[in-house]
Amino acid sequence: MNTREKILEAVLKNQPPTTPLPDISMFKGDQNNLAEQYMKVFKTIGGSAYHVDDIAAARNLIKEHFDTTKRVVTTLAEMTEMAEHLSPDIDPHSYENIELAIIRAHFGVAENGAVWLTEELMGQRIIPYICQHLAVVISEDSIVPTLHEAYEKIGAGDYGFGGFIAGPSKTADIEQALVLGAHGPLTMTVFIVR
């Protein structure tokens, strides 16, 4: 047995006793009007949110608010008539000129306006960060009140890459000048489908 193995064995033998995790049920959020809560918060962090009846309504709003003559990509089959379908097999460097990316998220979080995305829904993990404008579709019944509930949902998941995204990219310098789009999309729009 070498020194490394001895150290690891000693560490394994001397583990502290396990203690139960604290009860966080008191942090459960308000389950009422989650879509409205989400939209209110999302708008305050610089995003645009729309409550729509179906994907067709979202498609119409996209045509109304975005320049679809430029490069638009999507992972949603319902949007391929107006956008190039994303493939995980394409070289990510070819996505440098994306005007708009339209993707689906697993769920939204009402307390902070975030959406949870994994690589399977992004097409490629660079997509939500390299595009000029990001449009995300979530189901109304998938919105959770707080990050506590969000982490309960994703805690046991099996995914290689995932992230919470909340609003357009924002940064500020020491002079407190807010810059949108410095590290990601200039705008983010969420379509909440009833």
Coordinates of C-alpha atoms in Angstrom, one line a residue:
M1 CA 0.0 0.0 0.0
N2 CA 1.5 3.3 -1.1
T3 CA 1.2 6.6 0.8
R4 CA -1.7 7.9 -1.3
E5 CA -3.7 4.7 -0.6
K6 CA -2.9 5.0 3.2
I7 CA -4.1 8.6 3.3
L8 CA -7.3 7.8 1.4
E9 CA -8.0 4.8 3.6
A10 CA -7.5 6.9 6.8
V11 CA -9.9 9.6 5.4
L12 CA -12.5 7.0 4.6
K13 CA -12.3 5.5 8.2
N14 CA -12.5 8.9 9.9
Q15 CA -15.7 10.3 8.4
P16 CA -18.0 12.4 10.6
P17 CA -21.3 10.8 11.4
T18 CA -24.1 11.6 8.9
T19 CA -26.6 14.1 10.0
P20 CA -30.0 14.6 8.4
L21 CA -30.5 17.6 6.2
P22 CA -32.6 20.4 7.7
D23 CA -36.3 20.6 7.0
I24 CA -36.8 23.3 4.3
S25 CA -40.5 22.8 3.9
M26 CA -41.0 26.3 5.5
F27 CA -39.4 27.7 2.4
K28 CA -42.1 26.4 0.1
G29 CA -43.3 29.3 -2.1
D30 CA -46.8 30.5 -2.9
Q31 CA -48.3 28.1 -5.5
N32 CA -50.9 30.7 -6.6
N33 CA -50.5 32.7 -9.8
L34 CA -47.1 31.3 -10.6
A35 CA -47.1 32.5 -14.2
E36 CA -48.0 36.0 -13.1
Q37 CA -45.3 36.0 -10.4
Y38 CA -42.8 34.7 -12.9
M39 CA -43.6 37.4 -15.5
K40 CA -43.5 40.2 -13.0
V41 CA -40.0 39.2 -11.8
F42 CA -38.7 38.4 -15.2
K43 CA -39.7 41.8 -16.5
T44 CA -38.0 43.6 -13.6
I45 CA -34.7 41.8 -14.5
G46 CA -34.8 43.1 -18.1
G47 CA -36.6 40.3 -19.9
S48 CA -39.8 40.1 -21.9
A49 CA -42.5 37.6 -21.1
Y50 CA -45.7 36.6 -22.8
H51 CA -48.5 34.3 -21.7
V52 CA -49.6 32.4 -24.9
D53 CA -52.2 29.8 -25.6
D54 CA -49.9 27.7 -27.9
I55 CA -46.7 27.6 -29.9
A56 CA -48.4 29.1 -32.9
A57 CA -49.1 32.3 -30.8
A58 CA -45.4 32.3 -29.7
R59 CA -44.4 32.0 -33.4
N60 CA -46.5 35.0 -34.3
L61 CA -45.0 37.1 -31.6
I62 CA -41.5 36.1 -32.7
K63 CA -42.3 37.2 -36.2
E64 CA -43.6 40.5 -34.9
H65 CA -40.8 41.3 -32.5
F66 CA -37.6 39.8 -34.2
D67 CA -35.9 40.1 -37.5
T68 CA -36.4 36.6 -38.9
T69 CA -34.6 37.5 -42.1
K70 CA -31.4 37.1 -40.1
R71 CA -30.1 33.7 -38.8
V72 CA -32.7 32.1 -36.5
V73 CA -32.1 28.7 -35.0
T74 CA -34.3 26.4 -32.9
T75 CA -34.5 23.0 -31.2
L76 CA -38.3 23.0 -31.4
A77 CA -39.9 21.1 -34.3
E78 CA -42.8 23.5 -34.2
M79 CA -40.5 26.4 -35.2
T80 CA -38.5 24.9 -38.1
E81 CA -40.7 26.6 -40.7
M82 CA -39.1 29.9 -39.6
A83 CA -35.8 28.7 -38.2
E84 CA -32.8 26.4 -38.9
H85 CA -33.0 23.2 -36.8
L86 CA -30.1 22.9 -34.4
S87 CA -28.1 19.7 -34.4
P88 CA -25.6 18.5 -31.8
D89 CA -23.5 17.2 -34.7
I90 CA -22.7 20.6 -36.2
D91 CA -19.4 22.4 -35.3
P92 CA -20.2 24.9 -32.6
H93 CA -18.0 27.5 -34.3
S94 CA -20.6 27.7 -37.1
Y95 CA -23.0 29.3 -34.7
E96 CA -21.2 32.6 -34.3
N97 CA -23.7 34.7 -36.2
I98 CA -27.0 33.7 -34.6
E99 CA -29.5 36.5 -34.3
L100 CA -32.2 34.5 -32.5
A101 CA -32.2 31.1 -30.8
I102 CA -35.5 29.6 -29.9
I103 CA -35.3 26.8 -27.3
R104 CA -37.4 25.1 -24.7
A105 CA -36.6 25.0 -21.0
H106 CA -37.6 22.3 -18.5
F107 CA -39.2 24.8 -16.1
G108 CA -39.2 28.4 -14.7
V109 CA -38.6 29.7 -11.2
A110 CA -41.0 32.4 -10.1
E111 CA -38.9 34.0 -7.4
N112 CA -36.0 35.0 -9.6
G113 CA -37.3 34.7 -13.2
A114 CA -34.8 31.9 -14.1
V115 CA -35.4 29.0 -16.5
W116 CA -33.6 25.7 -16.1
L117 CA -32.0 24.3 -19.3
T118 CA -29.9 21.2 -19.9
E119 CA -27.8 20.5 -22.9
E120 CA -30.4 18.2 -24.4
L121 CA -32.8 21.2 -24.8
M122 CA -30.1 23.6 -26.0
G123 CA -29.0 21.6 -29.0
Q124 CA -25.4 22.6 -28.0
R125 CA -24.4 24.2 -24.8
I126 CA -23.1 27.4 -26.5
I127 CA -26.5 28.3 -28.0
P128 CA -28.1 30.3 -25.2
Y129 CA -25.0 32.3 -24.6
I130 CA -23.8 33.1 -28.2
C131 CA -27.0 34.3 -29.8
Q132 CA -27.9 38.0 -29.9
H133 CA -31.5 37.3 -28.7
L134 CA -32.8 34.3 -26.8
A135 CA -36.4 33.1 -26.9
V136 CA -37.4 30.3 -24.4
V137 CA -40.6 28.4 -24.3
I138 CA -41.8 27.0 -20.9
S139 CA -45.1 25.3 -19.9
E140 CA -47.2 27.2 -17.4
D141 CA -47.6 24.2 -15.2
S142 CA -43.9 23.7 -15.0
I143 CA -43.2 26.9 -13.1
V144 CA -42.0 26.4 -9.5
P145 CA -42.2 29.1 -6.8
T146 CA -38.7 29.0 -5.4
L147 CA -35.1 27.8 -6.1
H148 CA -35.6 25.3 -3.2
E149 CA -38.3 23.6 -5.3
A150 CA -36.2 23.9 -8.4
Y151 CA -33.2 22.2 -6.7
E152 CA -35.6 19.4 -5.5
K153 CA -36.5 18.8 -9.2
I154 CA -33.0 18.8 -10.6
G155 CA -31.1 17.2 -7.6
A156 CA -31.5 13.6 -8.7
G157 CA -31.3 14.4 -12.5
D158 CA -28.8 12.8 -14.8
Y159 CA -27.4 15.5 -17.1
G160 CA -24.0 16.5 -18.3
F161 CA -24.5 20.2 -18.5
G162 CA -27.3 22.5 -17.2
G163 CA -27.8 26.0 -16.0
F164 CA -30.3 28.5 -14.8
I165 CA -30.6 31.5 -17.0
A166 CA -32.4 34.6 -15.8
G167 CA -32.9 37.5 -18.3
P168 CA -30.5 39.0 -20.8
S169 CA -26.8 39.1 -20.1
K170 CA -26.0 42.0 -17.7
T171 CA -22.8 43.5 -16.3
A172 CA -21.8 46.8 -14.7
D173 CA -18.5 48.4 -14.3
I174 CA -17.1 50.4 -11.4
E175 CA -18.9 53.5 -12.6
Q176 CA -22.2 51.5 -12.4
A177 CA -22.8 51.7 -16.1
L178 CA -25.1 48.8 -17.0
V179 CA -24.2 46.9 -20.1
L180 CA -26.6 44.4 -21.7
G181 CA -25.3 41.6 -23.8
A182 CA -21.7 41.6 -22.7
H183 CA -21.5 37.9 -22.0
G184 CA -24.6 36.6 -23.7
P185 CA -27.8 37.6 -25.4
L186 CA -28.9 41.3 -25.6
T187 CA -32.5 40.2 -24.9
M188 CA -34.3 37.3 -23.5
T189 CA -37.9 36.5 -24.1
V190 CA -39.9 33.8 -22.4
F191 CA -43.1 32.4 -23.8
I192 CA -45.3 30.8 -21.1
V193 CA -47.6 28.3 -22.8
R194 CA -50.9 27.7 -21.1

